[in-house]
Structure formats: structure tokens, C-alpha cells
């Protein structure tokens, strides 16, 4: 009998063993009465040598068909080992086609997943890329996902999620799940998907914001959630999706909001350390297709005040609206200034003006024009925002009204603070952004398995 084996586990020590392997027919080359079939599983490949009658059958296999080979593991000859860099091959005795791929694939697995920027940068580097636009690759995402870089991106994503949960659990946080069908917008603003909930107006949650705070009202001290977040974005950018995966945290605060910053610091440094320690193969696979430099971050994350940040920008000649939010360009520029001055590409900007933060943000007690809030940046782009929350129901009501929010739609949320709620705060990060920016990728669609953007609802 043949023992089932994975391509990645085939080593020279397995020579002589009879194995059965299932994978994709990546390439077939016929030569005389032989055929050489490259079989792929995830990013691992093995050459299968087919002779006799089966060689004709192998030569007719369409690329990407799912096939089974049964045969004996062998050591390739020296010159083959040198040219293919393969340690082992399979001498095929039986070959089955399990699921046939169409003979003309709409896109090829081999070409890089490209968008206009990729093509331009390849051109600048003197490389030639067949121009298949990112949109077309996304139309055929199931084929696109089979490239080594894409396989690696989603392994990295899975490790980010794992490391996030692990770091939080070690700090005493419990994972939980909040409803995604809610009665009112959780972040305010227009970017909300409205729907009909059995005759009642409702929307898809723009964040777990309201319910994660209510969990604290419910007596939980430290909670986190990994779950879907919906934003009816109406601009088409490199970093906004209509559905993404939120990494959310909420916790009671003893003294002040810096306790929340401390958690951000420890959790994200732990995530980055975990990736660097355990994902070097994946990061290299990504780098081969999308070159990037490793992220520079400090053991203890740098915190600078909003006022200090805007001062640095003004000194560099960048216009900043007084008490305003930073534009995408200003954020990018500040990222460069901070990197040059402090040698880090990961930092927190703290104490934003209250006016540019959501209604639930706690103003500073020493100067209510500013708030106990922060954004966190990677390579000059936002990955996290967080704050201490208002836990006084009257003040919360006035803040919501001042921002034009219909308080009736969030009445149960506001009321939940009438029964005694300790001071609390938290933060939210976007999983796709974390992976995109850690890996220096220029487009968030690369880090979403099946991206949802203003123009895309399929596949
Ligand atoms: O900055 P946001 O909107 O903050 C909140 O949702 C708050 N409830 C967080 C809190 O606890 N105070 O979103 C948080 C993060 C952003 O930093 C960004 O990483 C990501 O979510 N994000 C998006 N990712 C992809 N597409 C979008 N349209 C995103 N909008 C926000």
C-alpha cells in the first residue's frame, strides 16, 4: 500500500517509501516517453517522474487540475538536484486526475498578483511583468490565492490573530462575541450599512464599540473580540474595505488611560516578535514577490503627544489644521519624521483634540479640548485607534447630540451606564491593516481573503 504524505514532509530520508500525494498539477513537461509533473500543495512542490503509458495521460493533464500520484520517493540525479533545487522526487506508478481544471485558465498562477503600482515599480527596477491587473486577479481569487506570496500572506495573518489572542489571554483578557445586527450606528457618521430587521430599522455594526463597553458594564474586567466590522465606505482607497476583521479590546481602567496604551504596547510588540521569530519563511516568500524592509519597532513603544506631532509637522513645513485631524499625507510625513528622529516605524500619537474623536471619547480633565485618546501608526499609516470612554450617561448623551447622533437609536447603550460602570477604555485594530503594513504591502486587498470594497461584492 501507499501511505498518504504531504509534499512539504518529503525528505531525502523518505527515499524508497511508497507514498500517495494529492496536489495541483502546476506544470507538466513531456520528454520522449516520459513526463515530468510538478505537483504543488500550498507553496511546496515536488517533481513527479512519469513513464510508460501514464506519461501520455500526464502530458494531457490541464494545469492546476487536482491529481493523485502514487509512487516511490527517490533521490533525483545530481544535475537535476542542482537545476531544480529539489531534494526528492517521486517515481510515479499510478496517476489519477481527481478534479480537472479547465484547459485555458483565466489567469495564470505564475504571474505576480499585480496592480498598477506593482507594474510601475517592476518597470522602474528593469523587470518585465505580464500585466494582469489586480482587479482581474481578484475576480479569479481562488487561482490568485495559490501563489507562494499569497499563501504566505494568509499564514502570516493567521499568526497575527493567534499572537493577538495569546498575548491578551496571558494578560487576563477573555474572548467574546458581540452582535453584528444592531439598532444604531456605533461610530456615528454616514459609513453605515442600513437594513431592515423584521420591520425595524437596523444596521450592520461598524465596530463592537457599544457592546464591548456594555460587556464592561456587565462586570467583565478585560475583554477582547476578533470579529467582522462593516463600513459603508464611499471612497475607493488602498486601505479601506467595506468589511474587515476587527481586533478589539476593552478593559477597566484603575488610574488613567495609559494602562490601555500599555496593553497596546505589550500586545503589538508580542505580535511583531512572534512574526519575526516564527514566520521567517513566509515573510521571505512575501518579500520575493513584494520586496519590503523589516519593520523597525522599539521594545517599549514610543508615545508622543498630538501637540508634539503637529509641532514636528509644522517645523517641516506641513500645514496642519489647528485642532484638526491629520490628513493621510500628514500622517505619512509624520511617520517619516518620527522614524528619522526616533528610529522606529511603530508609535502612538496621544491626546487628540476632542473635536476630531467619536462622541464616546473621554476629554482630558486638565483640558477638555483634548481627549484621552490615541492612534497607533505603522510606517506612517493608522492601524489602531483607542481611548478612555465617557461613562457618565448625561455627558454621553450631550456628546452624542452635539455630533448630531439620534440618541434614541443608542438609548440602551447610554442607559447601561446608569447602573454603575467603572472607568474603562480600549482600542480597535484592523487585522488586514496590521498585515498590510507589517509587510509593507501597498494595498489592503492583498491581505483580505475575499475583499469587500465599494466596487466589489464577488467572489
Ligand atoms: O479608527 P476606527 O474607526 O475605530 C473604532 O472602530 C473604535 N471603535 C476603536 C476603539 O476601540 N476606540 O477603527 C479601528 C481600526 C483602524 O485603526 C483601522 O486599522 C481599521 O480599524 N479600519 C479599517 N480597516 C479596513 N477598512 C476600513 N474601512 C477600516 N476602518 C477602520
Short mmCIF file of C-alpha atoms and ligand atoms in Angstrom, two decimals:
data_model
loop_
_atom_site.label_atom_id
_atom_site.label_comp_id
_atom_site.label_asym_id
_atom_site.label_seq_id
_atom_site.Cartn_x
_atom_site.Cartn_y
_atom_site.Cartn_z
CA UNK A 1 0.00 0.00 0.00
CA UNK A 2 0.89 3.62 -0.43
CA UNK A 3 0.97 5.84 2.64
CA UNK A 4 -0.56 9.32 2.36
CA UNK A 5 2.09 12.01 2.54
CA UNK A 6 2.35 15.81 2.38
CA UNK A 7 4.65 17.37 -0.18
CA UNK A 8 6.34 19.52 2.48
CA UNK A 9 7.23 16.45 4.53
CA UNK A 10 9.01 14.59 1.72
CA UNK A 11 12.67 14.44 2.69
CA UNK A 12 15.69 12.50 1.44
CA UNK A 13 15.27 10.18 4.45
CA UNK A 14 11.94 9.07 2.92
CA UNK A 15 13.69 7.62 -0.15
CA UNK A 16 12.37 4.18 -1.04
CA UNK A 17 9.00 4.71 0.64
CA UNK A 18 5.75 4.14 -1.24
CA UNK A 19 3.60 7.26 -0.91
CA UNK A 20 0.40 8.75 -2.19
CA UNK A 21 0.26 12.52 -2.60
CA UNK A 22 -2.61 14.79 -3.68
CA UNK A 23 -1.87 18.18 -5.14
CA UNK A 24 -2.26 20.58 -8.03
CA UNK A 25 -0.65 19.87 -11.39
CA UNK A 26 1.43 23.02 -11.58
CA UNK A 27 3.36 22.15 -14.73
CA UNK A 28 3.80 19.15 -17.00
CA UNK A 29 6.66 18.67 -19.41
CA UNK A 30 6.69 15.75 -21.80
CA UNK A 31 10.07 14.44 -22.89
CA UNK A 32 10.28 11.40 -25.12
CA UNK A 33 8.32 8.65 -23.41
CA UNK A 34 8.50 10.35 -20.08
CA UNK A 35 6.58 13.17 -18.45
CA UNK A 36 7.69 15.41 -15.62
CA UNK A 37 4.85 16.66 -13.48
CA UNK A 38 5.37 19.35 -10.83
CA UNK A 39 2.87 18.74 -8.07
CA UNK A 40 2.07 21.56 -5.63
CA UNK A 41 0.49 21.64 -2.18
CA UNK A 42 0.19 25.12 -0.67
CA UNK A 43 3.66 26.51 -1.55
CA UNK A 44 5.52 23.20 -1.53
CA UNK A 45 6.26 21.43 -4.81
CA UNK A 46 7.69 18.09 -5.83
CA UNK A 47 8.66 16.76 -9.23
CA UNK A 48 6.95 13.52 -10.23
CA UNK A 49 8.55 11.38 -12.91
CA UNK A 50 6.04 9.53 -15.03
CA UNK A 51 6.96 6.84 -17.54
CA UNK A 52 5.21 4.24 -19.66
CA UNK A 53 1.57 4.60 -20.60
CA UNK A 54 0.80 7.04 -17.80
CA UNK A 55 3.21 9.55 -19.37
CA UNK A 56 0.75 10.28 -22.20
CA UNK A 57 -2.03 10.75 -19.67
CA UNK A 58 0.19 13.07 -17.60
CA UNK A 59 1.10 15.14 -20.63
CA UNK A 60 -2.59 15.76 -21.25
CA UNK A 61 -3.36 16.98 -17.73
CA UNK A 62 -4.56 20.55 -17.64
CA UNK A 63 -2.63 22.90 -15.37
CA UNK A 64 -3.98 23.21 -11.83
CA UNK A 65 -6.04 20.02 -12.00
CA UNK A 66 -6.17 18.19 -8.67
CA UNK A 67 -4.31 14.93 -9.08
CA UNK A 68 -3.18 11.96 -7.01
CA UNK A 69 0.14 10.31 -7.61
CA UNK A 70 1.17 7.03 -6.04
CA UNK A 71 4.78 6.02 -6.30
CA UNK A 72 8.15 5.71 -4.68
CA UNK A 73 10.17 8.55 -3.17
CA UNK A 74 13.55 8.78 -4.88
CA UNK A 75 16.62 10.98 -4.85
CA UNK A 76 16.97 12.93 -8.09
CA UNK A 77 20.20 12.72 -10.04
CA UNK A 78 22.87 15.30 -9.19
CA UNK A 79 22.28 17.62 -12.14
CA UNK A 80 18.52 17.55 -11.62
CA UNK A 81 19.01 18.36 -7.96
CA UNK A 82 21.14 21.33 -8.91
CA UNK A 83 18.82 22.75 -11.54
CA UNK A 84 15.52 22.17 -9.74
CA UNK A 85 16.77 22.55 -6.14
CA UNK A 86 14.55 19.59 -5.29
CA UNK A 87 15.86 17.18 -2.67
CA UNK A 88 13.49 14.38 -3.64
CA UNK A 89 11.23 13.31 -6.47
CA UNK A 90 8.50 10.72 -6.89
CA UNK A 91 8.80 7.85 -9.35
CA UNK A 92 5.15 7.54 -10.28
CA UNK A 93 3.44 4.18 -10.50
CA UNK A 94 -0.16 5.34 -10.55
CA UNK A 95 -1.66 8.66 -11.54
CA UNK A 96 -5.27 9.81 -11.13
CA UNK A 97 -6.97 13.03 -12.07
CA UNK A 98 -9.31 13.86 -9.17
CA UNK A 99 -10.72 17.18 -10.35
CA UNK A 100 -9.95 18.55 -13.78
CA UNK A 101 -9.20 22.25 -14.27
CA UNK A 102 -10.42 23.94 -17.46
CA UNK A 103 -7.71 23.78 -20.08
CA UNK A 104 -7.45 27.54 -20.51
CA UNK A 105 -7.21 29.25 -17.11
CA UNK A 106 -8.46 32.87 -16.97
CA UNK A 107 -5.26 33.91 -15.18
CA UNK A 108 -2.07 32.03 -14.59
CA UNK A 109 -0.86 31.18 -11.11
CA UNK A 110 2.66 32.13 -12.09
CA UNK A 111 2.27 35.82 -12.81
CA UNK A 112 2.63 38.01 -9.83
CA UNK A 113 -0.51 39.45 -8.32
CA UNK A 114 -0.16 42.91 -9.72
CA UNK A 115 -1.77 46.24 -9.57
CA UNK A 116 -0.69 49.35 -11.40
CA UNK A 117 1.88 50.23 -8.69
CA UNK A 118 3.47 46.79 -8.86
CA UNK A 119 3.86 47.03 -12.59
CA UNK A 120 5.30 50.53 -12.34
CA UNK A 121 7.81 49.57 -9.66
CA UNK A 122 8.83 46.46 -11.57
CA UNK A 123 9.36 48.57 -14.65
CA UNK A 124 11.47 51.03 -12.68
CA UNK A 125 13.58 48.11 -11.48
CA UNK A 126 14.03 46.99 -15.07
CA UNK A 127 11.89 43.85 -14.62
CA UNK A 128 9.22 42.71 -17.03
CA UNK A 129 5.88 41.63 -15.68
CA UNK A 130 2.99 40.36 -17.70
CA UNK A 131 0.32 42.93 -16.96
CA UNK A 132 -2.60 41.28 -15.28
CA UNK A 133 -4.37 43.90 -13.21
CA UNK A 134 -5.17 43.32 -9.56
CA UNK A 135 -8.88 43.51 -10.32
CA UNK A 136 -8.71 40.62 -12.72
CA UNK A 137 -6.66 38.60 -10.24
CA UNK A 138 -9.30 39.29 -7.59
CA UNK A 139 -12.07 38.21 -9.98
CA UNK A 140 -10.33 34.84 -10.04
CA UNK A 141 -9.19 34.95 -6.43
CA UNK A 142 -9.23 31.15 -5.98
CA UNK A 143 -6.47 30.89 -8.59
CA UNK A 144 -4.72 34.06 -7.42
CA UNK A 145 -4.53 32.74 -3.86
CA UNK A 146 -2.39 29.80 -4.99
CA UNK A 147 0.81 31.85 -5.41
CA UNK A 148 3.54 31.37 -2.77
CA UNK A 149 3.26 35.04 -1.73
CA UNK A 150 -0.49 34.82 -1.19
CA UNK A 151 -0.24 31.54 0.68
CA UNK A 152 2.33 33.23 2.94
CA UNK A 153 0.26 36.40 3.46
CA UNK A 154 -2.64 34.41 4.90
CA UNK A 155 -0.39 32.27 7.06
CA UNK A 156 1.04 35.49 8.48
CA UNK A 157 -2.50 36.78 9.02
CA UNK A 158 -3.40 33.63 10.90
CA UNK A 159 -0.30 34.05 13.09
CA UNK A 160 -1.21 37.67 13.87
CA UNK A 161 -4.60 36.54 15.10
CA UNK A 162 -3.05 33.72 17.12
CA UNK A 163 -0.45 36.01 18.71
CA UNK A 164 -3.12 38.64 19.49
CA UNK A 165 -5.26 36.12 21.35
CA UNK A 166 -2.28 34.59 23.10
CA UNK A 167 -0.90 37.92 24.33
CA UNK A 168 -4.29 39.05 25.62
CA UNK A 169 -5.08 35.79 27.37
CA UNK A 170 -1.77 36.00 29.19
CA UNK A 171 -2.90 39.42 30.46
CA UNK A 172 -6.18 38.07 31.79
CA UNK A 173 -8.47 39.05 28.89
CA UNK A 174 -11.41 36.88 27.83
CA UNK A 175 -12.52 36.48 24.24
CA UNK A 176 -16.18 37.18 23.45
CA UNK A 177 -18.57 37.95 20.59
CA UNK A 178 -20.91 40.91 20.20
CA UNK A 179 -23.92 41.17 17.84
CA UNK A 180 -23.35 42.43 14.32
CA UNK A 181 -27.00 43.34 13.79
CA UNK A 182 -27.58 46.46 15.85
CA UNK A 183 -30.16 49.21 16.05
CA UNK A 184 -27.96 52.28 15.61
CA UNK A 185 -24.63 53.31 14.13
CA UNK A 186 -21.81 52.61 16.59
CA UNK A 187 -19.26 55.09 15.27
CA UNK A 188 -21.59 57.83 14.02
CA UNK A 189 -21.27 59.21 10.53
CA UNK A 190 -22.66 58.02 7.25
CA UNK A 191 -20.50 54.97 6.69
CA UNK A 192 -23.13 52.51 7.84
CA UNK A 193 -24.94 49.68 6.05
CA UNK A 194 -28.63 50.05 6.84
CA UNK A 195 -31.01 47.14 6.75
CA UNK A 196 -34.46 46.04 7.68
CA UNK A 197 -34.67 43.97 10.86
CA UNK A 198 -38.14 42.44 10.71
CA UNK A 199 -39.70 45.83 10.02
CA UNK A 200 -37.40 47.73 12.35
CA UNK A 201 -34.56 49.92 11.04
CA UNK A 202 -31.18 48.42 11.87
CA UNK A 203 -27.59 48.40 10.72
CA UNK A 204 -24.52 46.24 10.46
CA UNK A 205 -22.12 47.01 13.31
CA UNK A 206 -19.38 49.48 12.32
CA UNK A 207 -17.43 48.17 15.32
CA UNK A 208 -18.12 46.24 18.54
CA UNK A 209 -17.74 49.59 20.31
CA UNK A 210 -21.10 49.83 22.06
CA UNK A 211 -21.39 46.22 23.10
CA UNK A 212 -17.79 45.79 24.21
CA UNK A 213 -18.34 48.73 26.56
CA UNK A 214 -21.61 47.20 27.71
CA UNK A 215 -19.68 44.00 28.47
CA UNK A 216 -17.63 46.08 30.91
CA UNK A 217 -20.92 47.42 32.32
CA UNK A 218 -21.85 43.75 32.62
CA UNK A 219 -19.00 43.17 35.03
CA UNK A 220 -16.28 41.82 32.74
CA UNK A 221 -12.93 43.43 33.55
CA UNK A 222 -10.93 42.71 30.41
CA UNK A 223 -12.44 41.53 27.12
CA UNK A 224 -11.39 41.17 23.51
CA UNK A 225 -13.05 40.24 20.24
CA UNK A 226 -11.88 39.13 16.82
CA UNK A 227 -14.82 39.66 14.50
CA UNK A 228 -16.28 41.25 11.38
CA UNK A 229 -16.67 45.02 11.08
CA UNK A 230 -18.79 46.71 8.42
CA UNK A 231 -18.19 50.16 6.95
CA UNK A 232 -20.17 51.56 4.04
CA UNK A 233 -17.09 53.37 2.76
CA UNK A 234 -17.83 55.53 -0.22
CA UNK A 235 -14.28 56.23 -1.21
CA UNK A 236 -12.14 53.75 -3.03
CA UNK A 237 -8.68 53.75 -1.42
CA UNK A 238 -5.73 51.44 -0.89
CA UNK A 239 -6.59 50.97 2.79
CA UNK A 240 -10.36 50.92 3.22
CA UNK A 241 -12.59 47.87 2.96
CA UNK A 242 -16.35 47.63 3.46
CA UNK A 243 -15.88 44.54 5.59
CA UNK A 244 -12.78 43.82 7.63
CA UNK A 245 -11.75 41.87 10.70
CA UNK A 246 -11.62 43.93 13.86
CA UNK A 247 -9.22 43.18 16.70
CA UNK A 248 -10.96 44.86 19.62
CA UNK A 249 -10.12 45.28 23.28
CA UNK A 250 -11.99 46.84 26.21
CA UNK A 251 -10.87 47.00 29.85
CA UNK A 252 -11.48 48.70 33.15
CA UNK A 253 -9.04 51.49 33.99
CA UNK A 254 -7.64 51.98 37.53
CA UNK A 255 -5.71 55.25 37.27
CA UNK A 256 -5.67 56.53 33.71
CA UNK A 257 -5.81 55.67 30.03
CA UNK A 258 -2.07 54.98 29.81
CA UNK A 259 -2.99 51.49 31.09
CA UNK A 260 -4.70 50.94 27.73
CA UNK A 261 -1.60 52.21 25.90
CA UNK A 262 0.48 49.74 27.93
CA UNK A 263 -1.68 46.88 26.66
CA UNK A 264 -1.35 48.08 23.06
CA UNK A 265 2.39 48.25 23.57
CA UNK A 266 2.83 44.76 25.01
CA UNK A 267 0.34 43.05 22.69
CA UNK A 268 1.63 44.50 19.45
CA UNK A 269 5.30 44.13 20.31
CA UNK A 270 4.46 40.48 21.13
CA UNK A 271 2.74 40.09 17.73
CA UNK A 272 5.69 41.58 15.82
CA UNK A 273 8.21 39.49 17.80
CA UNK A 274 6.12 36.39 17.12
CA UNK A 275 6.08 37.04 13.37
CA UNK A 276 9.81 37.71 13.21
CA UNK A 277 10.57 34.61 15.26
CA UNK A 278 8.16 32.13 13.71
CA UNK A 279 7.32 33.30 10.20
CA UNK A 280 10.65 33.95 8.53
CA UNK A 281 9.86 31.54 5.66
CA UNK A 282 6.53 33.21 5.00
CA UNK A 283 7.97 36.71 5.24
CA UNK A 284 10.67 35.74 2.74
CA UNK A 285 8.07 34.34 0.34
CA UNK A 286 6.19 37.64 0.53
CA UNK A 287 9.38 39.64 0.10
CA UNK A 288 10.30 37.69 -3.01
CA UNK A 289 7.19 38.99 -4.72
CA UNK A 290 6.70 42.28 -2.87
CA UNK A 291 10.06 43.49 -1.59
CA UNK A 292 9.88 45.25 1.79
CA UNK A 293 12.20 46.07 4.67
CA UNK A 294 11.59 44.57 8.12
CA UNK A 295 9.53 46.82 10.38
CA UNK A 296 11.54 48.95 12.80
CA UNK A 297 9.97 48.97 16.27
CA UNK A 298 11.18 49.56 19.79
CA UNK A 299 10.96 47.21 22.76
CA UNK A 300 8.94 49.88 24.51
CA UNK A 301 6.67 51.67 22.07
CA UNK A 302 7.25 55.38 21.60
CA UNK A 303 4.39 57.67 22.67
CA UNK A 304 4.24 61.24 21.52
CA UNK A 305 1.60 63.86 22.10
CA UNK A 306 -0.60 65.11 19.30
CA UNK A 307 0.71 68.64 20.03
CA UNK A 308 4.30 67.46 19.72
CA UNK A 309 3.45 65.65 16.47
CA UNK A 310 1.81 68.69 14.92
CA UNK A 311 4.76 70.82 16.04
CA UNK A 312 7.15 68.47 14.23
CA UNK A 313 4.97 68.69 11.12
CA UNK A 314 4.82 72.49 11.19
CA UNK A 315 8.59 72.65 11.59
CA UNK A 316 8.87 70.51 8.49
CA UNK A 317 6.63 72.94 6.63
CA UNK A 318 3.49 70.77 6.59
CA UNK A 319 0.21 72.60 7.05
CA UNK A 320 -1.93 71.26 9.90
CA UNK A 321 -5.45 72.49 10.56
CA UNK A 322 -5.43 73.89 14.13
CA UNK A 323 -7.11 71.30 16.42
CA UNK A 324 -7.85 69.26 13.32
CA UNK A 325 -7.36 65.64 12.34
CA UNK A 326 -4.23 64.76 10.40
CA UNK A 327 -4.59 64.14 6.70
CA UNK A 328 -3.32 60.87 5.26
CA UNK A 329 -0.34 62.75 3.80
CA UNK A 330 0.44 64.45 7.11
CA UNK A 331 0.30 61.07 8.89
CA UNK A 332 2.69 59.63 6.34
CA UNK A 333 5.06 62.58 6.69
CA UNK A 334 4.96 62.40 10.49
CA UNK A 335 5.81 58.71 10.20
CA UNK A 336 8.97 59.67 8.32
CA UNK A 337 9.90 62.40 10.79
CA UNK A 338 9.41 60.04 13.73
CA UNK A 339 11.40 57.29 12.03
CA UNK A 340 14.30 59.66 11.35
CA UNK A 341 14.30 61.09 14.85
CA UNK A 342 13.50 58.01 16.99
CA UNK A 343 14.43 55.12 14.70
CA UNK A 344 11.02 53.46 14.90
CA UNK A 345 8.20 52.89 12.41
CA UNK A 346 5.69 51.97 15.12
CA UNK A 347 4.49 54.60 17.54
CA UNK A 348 1.44 56.07 19.31
CA UNK A 349 0.14 59.58 18.91
CA UNK A 350 -1.72 60.54 22.11
CA UNK A 351 -4.20 63.17 23.35
CA UNK A 352 -6.03 64.11 20.15
CA UNK A 353 -8.34 67.13 20.13
CA UNK A 354 -11.77 66.05 21.42
CA UNK A 355 -13.48 67.54 18.39
CA UNK A 356 -11.97 65.01 16.00
CA UNK A 357 -12.78 61.94 18.09
CA UNK A 358 -16.03 59.94 18.39
CA UNK A 359 -18.72 61.00 20.86
CA UNK A 360 -17.84 58.31 23.41
CA UNK A 361 -14.25 59.60 23.90
CA UNK A 362 -13.27 60.93 27.34
CA UNK A 363 -11.99 64.54 27.35
CA UNK A 364 -8.87 65.28 29.39
CA UNK A 365 -9.62 66.51 32.90
CA UNK A 366 -6.90 69.19 32.68
CA UNK A 367 -8.06 70.48 29.26
CA UNK A 368 -11.32 69.20 27.78
CA UNK A 369 -10.36 70.46 24.32
CA UNK A 370 -8.08 67.41 24.24
CA UNK A 371 -9.00 63.82 24.91
CA UNK A 372 -7.61 60.65 26.48
CA UNK A 373 -7.28 59.06 23.08
CA UNK A 374 -4.62 57.79 20.72
CA UNK A 375 -3.93 56.45 17.27
CA UNK A 376 -1.17 53.97 16.55
CA UNK A 377 0.83 54.06 13.34
CA UNK A 378 2.87 51.57 11.35
CA UNK A 379 5.04 53.00 8.56
CA UNK A 380 3.06 56.25 8.78
CA UNK A 381 -0.40 54.67 8.46
CA UNK A 382 -3.02 54.13 11.16
CA UNK A 383 -3.58 50.59 12.39
CA UNK A 384 -5.23 51.23 15.76
CA UNK A 385 -7.35 53.83 17.46
CA UNK A 386 -8.26 53.83 21.10
CA UNK A 387 -9.31 55.88 24.10
CA UNK A 388 -10.81 56.09 27.53
CA UNK A 389 -14.63 56.26 27.27
CA UNK A 390 -17.20 58.55 28.81
CA UNK A 391 -19.06 56.51 31.45
CA UNK A 392 -21.39 59.27 32.61
CA UNK A 393 -24.79 58.85 30.86
CA UNK A 394 -25.74 62.54 30.86
CA UNK A 395 -22.43 63.68 29.47
CA UNK A 396 -22.51 60.87 26.90
CA UNK A 397 -25.96 61.99 25.79
CA UNK A 398 -24.85 65.59 25.32
CA UNK A 399 -21.73 64.48 23.41
CA UNK A 400 -23.81 62.32 21.07
CA UNK A 401 -26.36 65.09 20.49
CA UNK A 402 -23.61 67.60 19.81
CA UNK A 403 -22.47 65.34 16.97
CA UNK A 404 -25.95 65.03 15.50
CA UNK A 405 -26.48 61.42 16.57
CA UNK A 406 -30.07 60.31 17.19
CA UNK A 407 -29.76 59.19 20.82
CA UNK A 408 -32.93 57.11 20.58
CA UNK A 409 -31.08 54.61 18.40
CA UNK A 410 -28.45 54.07 21.11
CA UNK A 411 -30.67 54.52 24.17
CA UNK A 412 -29.96 51.08 25.66
CA UNK A 413 -26.23 51.73 25.35
CA UNK A 414 -26.47 55.07 27.15
CA UNK A 415 -28.80 53.61 29.78
CA UNK A 416 -26.35 50.82 30.55
CA UNK A 417 -24.20 53.43 32.30
CA UNK A 418 -27.00 54.27 34.73
CA UNK A 419 -26.37 51.16 36.83
CA UNK A 420 -22.78 51.78 37.88
CA UNK A 421 -19.93 51.31 35.39
CA UNK A 422 -16.26 51.68 36.27
CA UNK A 423 -13.94 53.90 34.20
CA UNK A 424 -12.87 51.96 31.14
CA UNK A 425 -11.19 52.20 27.77
CA UNK A 426 -9.94 50.14 24.89
CA UNK A 427 -8.86 50.09 21.31
CA UNK A 428 -9.62 48.64 17.91
CA UNK A 429 -7.22 47.50 15.20
CA UNK A 430 -7.88 46.20 11.70
CA UNK A 431 -6.34 42.77 11.07
CA UNK A 432 -5.90 43.41 7.33
CA UNK A 433 -4.14 46.70 8.02
CA UNK A 434 -1.79 45.09 10.53
CA UNK A 435 -0.68 42.50 7.97
CA UNK A 436 -0.58 45.01 5.11
CA UNK A 437 1.62 47.46 6.99
CA UNK A 438 3.85 44.96 8.77
CA UNK A 439 4.66 43.52 5.35
CA UNK A 440 4.87 46.93 3.68
CA UNK A 441 2.18 45.96 1.13
CA UNK A 442 0.62 48.84 -0.75
CA UNK A 443 -2.95 47.61 -0.93
CA UNK A 444 -5.34 46.19 1.67
CA UNK A 445 -6.98 43.94 -0.92
CA UNK A 446 -3.84 41.83 -0.78
CA UNK A 447 -4.47 40.97 2.87
CA UNK A 448 -8.20 40.26 2.66
CA UNK A 449 -9.06 36.73 1.54
CA UNK A 450 -12.11 37.84 -0.44
CA UNK A 451 -12.07 41.63 -0.24
CA UNK A 452 -15.25 43.68 0.01
CA UNK A 453 -14.78 47.23 -1.25
CA UNK A 454 -17.18 49.82 -2.66
CA UNK A 455 -16.98 48.15 -6.06
CA UNK A 456 -16.67 44.51 -5.12
CA UNK A 457 -19.13 42.03 -3.66
CA UNK A 458 -17.79 38.99 -5.54
CA UNK A 459 -16.32 36.43 -5.40
O1 LIG B 1 -10.47 54.00 13.88
P1 LIG B 1 -11.67 53.12 13.95
O2 LIG B 1 -12.85 53.53 13.17
O3 LIG B 1 -12.01 52.98 15.50
C1 LIG B 1 -13.03 52.23 16.02
O4 LIG B 1 -13.75 51.49 15.40
C2 LIG B 1 -13.13 52.36 17.52
N1 LIG B 1 -14.38 51.71 17.96
C3 LIG B 1 -11.93 51.74 18.17
C4 LIG B 1 -11.90 51.92 19.64
O5 LIG B 1 -11.89 50.94 20.37
N2 LIG B 1 -11.85 53.15 20.08
O6 LIG B 1 -11.25 51.67 13.50
C5 LIG B 1 -10.25 50.95 14.20
C6 LIG B 1 -9.26 50.34 13.23
C7 LIG B 1 -8.46 51.37 12.43
O7 LIG B 1 -7.34 51.80 13.13
C8 LIG B 1 -8.05 50.56 11.21
O8 LIG B 1 -6.95 49.73 11.49
C9 LIG B 1 -9.24 49.68 11.00
O9 LIG B 1 -9.93 49.59 12.23
N3 LIG B 1 -10.16 50.23 9.99
C10 LIG B 1 -10.30 49.73 8.75
N4 LIG B 1 -9.69 48.71 8.12
C11 LIG B 1 -10.08 48.44 6.86
N5 LIG B 1 -11.04 49.11 6.20
C12 LIG B 1 -11.69 50.14 6.80
N6 LIG B 1 -12.65 50.77 6.14
C13 LIG B 1 -11.32 50.49 8.13
N7 LIG B 1 -11.75 51.42 9.01
C14 LIG B 1 -11.03 51.24 10.11
#
